[in-house]
Coordinates of N, CA and C in Angstrom, one line a residue:
X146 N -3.9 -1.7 -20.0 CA -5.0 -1.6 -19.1 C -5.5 -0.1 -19.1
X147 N -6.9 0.2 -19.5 CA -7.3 1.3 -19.4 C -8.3 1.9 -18.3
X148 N -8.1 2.9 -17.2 CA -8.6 3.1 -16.4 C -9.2 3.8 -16.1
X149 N -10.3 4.5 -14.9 CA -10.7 5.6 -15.1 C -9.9 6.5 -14.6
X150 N -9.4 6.3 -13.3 CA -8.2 6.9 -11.8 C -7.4 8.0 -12.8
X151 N -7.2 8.8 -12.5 CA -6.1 9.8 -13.6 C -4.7 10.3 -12.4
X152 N -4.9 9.7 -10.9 CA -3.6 9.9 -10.2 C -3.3 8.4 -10.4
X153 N -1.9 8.2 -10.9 CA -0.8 6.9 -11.0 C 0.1 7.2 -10.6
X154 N 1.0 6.7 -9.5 CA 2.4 7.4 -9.1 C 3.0 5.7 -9.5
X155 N 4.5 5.6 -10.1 CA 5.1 4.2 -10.4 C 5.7 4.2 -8.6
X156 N 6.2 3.6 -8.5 CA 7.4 2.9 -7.6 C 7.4 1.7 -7.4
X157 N 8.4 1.5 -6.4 CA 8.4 0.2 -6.1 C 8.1 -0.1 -4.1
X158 N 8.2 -1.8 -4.6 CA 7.6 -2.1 -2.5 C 9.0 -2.0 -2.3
X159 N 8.6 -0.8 -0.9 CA 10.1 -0.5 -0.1 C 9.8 -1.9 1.2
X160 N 8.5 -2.2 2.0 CA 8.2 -2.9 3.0 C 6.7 -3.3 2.9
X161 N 6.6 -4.7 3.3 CA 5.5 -5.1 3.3 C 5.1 -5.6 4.7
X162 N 3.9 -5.4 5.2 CA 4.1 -6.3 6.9 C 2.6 -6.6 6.3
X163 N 2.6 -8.7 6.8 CA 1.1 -9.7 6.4 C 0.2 -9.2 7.7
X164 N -0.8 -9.3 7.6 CA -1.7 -9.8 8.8 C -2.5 -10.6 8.7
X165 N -3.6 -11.2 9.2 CA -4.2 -12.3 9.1 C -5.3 -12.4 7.7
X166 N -5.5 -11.3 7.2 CA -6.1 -11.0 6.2 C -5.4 -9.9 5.1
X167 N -5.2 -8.9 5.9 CA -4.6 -7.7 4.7 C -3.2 -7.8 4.9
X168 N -2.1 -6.7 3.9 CA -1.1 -6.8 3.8 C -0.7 -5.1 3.9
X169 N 0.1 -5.1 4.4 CA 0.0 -3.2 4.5 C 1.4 -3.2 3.5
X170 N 0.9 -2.5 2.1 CA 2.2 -2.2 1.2 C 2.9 -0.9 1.2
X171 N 4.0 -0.6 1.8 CA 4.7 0.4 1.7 C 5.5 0.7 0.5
X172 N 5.7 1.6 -0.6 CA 5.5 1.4 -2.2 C 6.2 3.3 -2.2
X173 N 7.6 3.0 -2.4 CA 8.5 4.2 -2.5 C 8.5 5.1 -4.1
X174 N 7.5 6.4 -3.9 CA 7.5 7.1 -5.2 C 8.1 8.2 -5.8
X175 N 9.3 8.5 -4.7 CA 10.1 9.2 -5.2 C 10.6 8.9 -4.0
X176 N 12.1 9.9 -3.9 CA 13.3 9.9 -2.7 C 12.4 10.5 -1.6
X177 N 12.4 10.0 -0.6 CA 11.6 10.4 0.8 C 10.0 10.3 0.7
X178 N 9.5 9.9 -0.3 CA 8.2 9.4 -0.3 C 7.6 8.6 -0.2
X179 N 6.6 8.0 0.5 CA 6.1 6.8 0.6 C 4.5 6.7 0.8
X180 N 4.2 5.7 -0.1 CA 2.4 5.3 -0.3 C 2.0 4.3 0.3
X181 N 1.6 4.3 0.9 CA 0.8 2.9 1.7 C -0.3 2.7 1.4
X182 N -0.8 1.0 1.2 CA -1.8 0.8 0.3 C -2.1 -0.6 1.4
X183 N -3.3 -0.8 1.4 CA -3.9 -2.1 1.9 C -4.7 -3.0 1.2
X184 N -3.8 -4.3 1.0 CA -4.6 -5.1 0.0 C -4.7 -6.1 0.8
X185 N -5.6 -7.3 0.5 CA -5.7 -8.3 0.9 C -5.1 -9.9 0.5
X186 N -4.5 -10.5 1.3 CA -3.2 -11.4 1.5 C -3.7 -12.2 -0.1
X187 N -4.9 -12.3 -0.4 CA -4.7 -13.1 -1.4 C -4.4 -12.1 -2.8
X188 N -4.8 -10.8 -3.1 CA -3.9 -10.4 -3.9 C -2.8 -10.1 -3.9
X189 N -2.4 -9.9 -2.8 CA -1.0 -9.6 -2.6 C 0.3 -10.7 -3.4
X190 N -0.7 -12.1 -3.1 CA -0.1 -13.5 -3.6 C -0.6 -13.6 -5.0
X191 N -1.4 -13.1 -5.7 CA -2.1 -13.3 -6.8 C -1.1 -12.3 -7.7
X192 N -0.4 -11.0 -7.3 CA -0.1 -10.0 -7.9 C 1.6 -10.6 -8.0
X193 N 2.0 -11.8 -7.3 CA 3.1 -11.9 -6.9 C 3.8 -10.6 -6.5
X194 N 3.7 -9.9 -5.7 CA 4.5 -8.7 -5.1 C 5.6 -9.2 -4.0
X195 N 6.1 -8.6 -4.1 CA 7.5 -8.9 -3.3 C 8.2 -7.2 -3.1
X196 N 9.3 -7.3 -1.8 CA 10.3 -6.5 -1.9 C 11.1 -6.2 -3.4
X197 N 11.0 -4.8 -3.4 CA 11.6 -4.5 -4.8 C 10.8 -4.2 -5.9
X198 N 9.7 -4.8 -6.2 CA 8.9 -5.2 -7.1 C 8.3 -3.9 -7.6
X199 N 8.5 -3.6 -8.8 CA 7.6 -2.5 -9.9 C 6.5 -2.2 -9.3
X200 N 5.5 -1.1 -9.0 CA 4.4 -1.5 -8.8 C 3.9 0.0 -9.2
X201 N 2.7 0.3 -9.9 CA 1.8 1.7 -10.3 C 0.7 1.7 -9.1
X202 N 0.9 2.6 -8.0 CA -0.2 2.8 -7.1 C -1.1 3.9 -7.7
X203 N -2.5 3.4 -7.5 CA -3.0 4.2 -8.2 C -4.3 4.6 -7.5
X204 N -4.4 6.2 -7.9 CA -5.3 6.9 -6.2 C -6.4 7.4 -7.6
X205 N -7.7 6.9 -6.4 CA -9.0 7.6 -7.1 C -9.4 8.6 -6.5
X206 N -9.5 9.7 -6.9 CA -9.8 10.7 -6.1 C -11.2 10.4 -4.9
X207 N -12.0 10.2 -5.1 CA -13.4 9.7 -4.9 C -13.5 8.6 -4.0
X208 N -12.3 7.8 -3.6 CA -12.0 6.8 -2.8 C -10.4 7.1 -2.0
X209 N -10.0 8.0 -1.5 CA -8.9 8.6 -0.5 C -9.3 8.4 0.9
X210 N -8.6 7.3 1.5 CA -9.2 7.6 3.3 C -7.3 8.0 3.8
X211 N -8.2 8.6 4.8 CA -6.8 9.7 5.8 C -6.5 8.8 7.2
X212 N -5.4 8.7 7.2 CA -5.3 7.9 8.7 C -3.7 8.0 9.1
X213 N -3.8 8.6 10.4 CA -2.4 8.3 11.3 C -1.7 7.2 11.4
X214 N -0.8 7.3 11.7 CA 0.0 6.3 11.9 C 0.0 5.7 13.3
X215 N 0.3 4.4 13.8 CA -0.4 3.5 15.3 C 0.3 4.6 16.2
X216 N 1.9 4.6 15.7 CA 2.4 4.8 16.7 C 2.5 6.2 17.5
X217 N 1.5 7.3 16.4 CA 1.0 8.6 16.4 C -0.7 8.7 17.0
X218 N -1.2 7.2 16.4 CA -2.4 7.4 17.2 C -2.3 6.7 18.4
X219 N -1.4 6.2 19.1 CA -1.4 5.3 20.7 C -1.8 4.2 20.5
X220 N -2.2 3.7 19.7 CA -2.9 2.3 19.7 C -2.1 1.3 18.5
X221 N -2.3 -0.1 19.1 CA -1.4 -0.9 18.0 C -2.0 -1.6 16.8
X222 N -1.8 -1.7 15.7 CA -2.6 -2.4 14.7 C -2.8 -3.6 14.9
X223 N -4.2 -3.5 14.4 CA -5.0 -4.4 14.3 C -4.9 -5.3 13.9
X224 N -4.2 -5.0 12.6 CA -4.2 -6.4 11.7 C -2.7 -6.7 11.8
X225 N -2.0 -6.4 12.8 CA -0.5 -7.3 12.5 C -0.5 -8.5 13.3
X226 N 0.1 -8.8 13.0 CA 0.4 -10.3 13.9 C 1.1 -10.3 15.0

């Protein structure tokens, strides 16, 4: 697969939590690092992903959003169940 994105980090899903539509992937890329990615429940099933699972996260410069974490911003997520 050839792409345009020139940041790829490999790792793997350390945790995954479903919501009613998206899937929030937590995706460990080195020791004490972690990427979180939001896909939606049917790729998530389409990609077969699972705990453990290989995965290349891959950041476009041009498409980076910045966001706290619930328990840092006081409010609970949206999309968990």
């Amino acid at each position: 697969m050839r792409i345009s994105a020139r940041n790829q980090m490999t790792g793997n899903i350390h945790a995954f939590h479903k919501g009613a539509i998206n899937t929030l992937i937590e995706i460990i890329v080195a020791p004490g690092v972690i990427v979180s990615s939001t896909i939606t429940n049917e790729a998530f099933e389409e990609l077969g992903l699972d705990l453990g699972k290989d995965v290349v996260a891959i950041i476009k410069s041009s498409d980076i959003m910045v966001g706290v974490s619930d328990w840092e911003a006081g409010y609970p997520n949206a999309n968990a169940k």
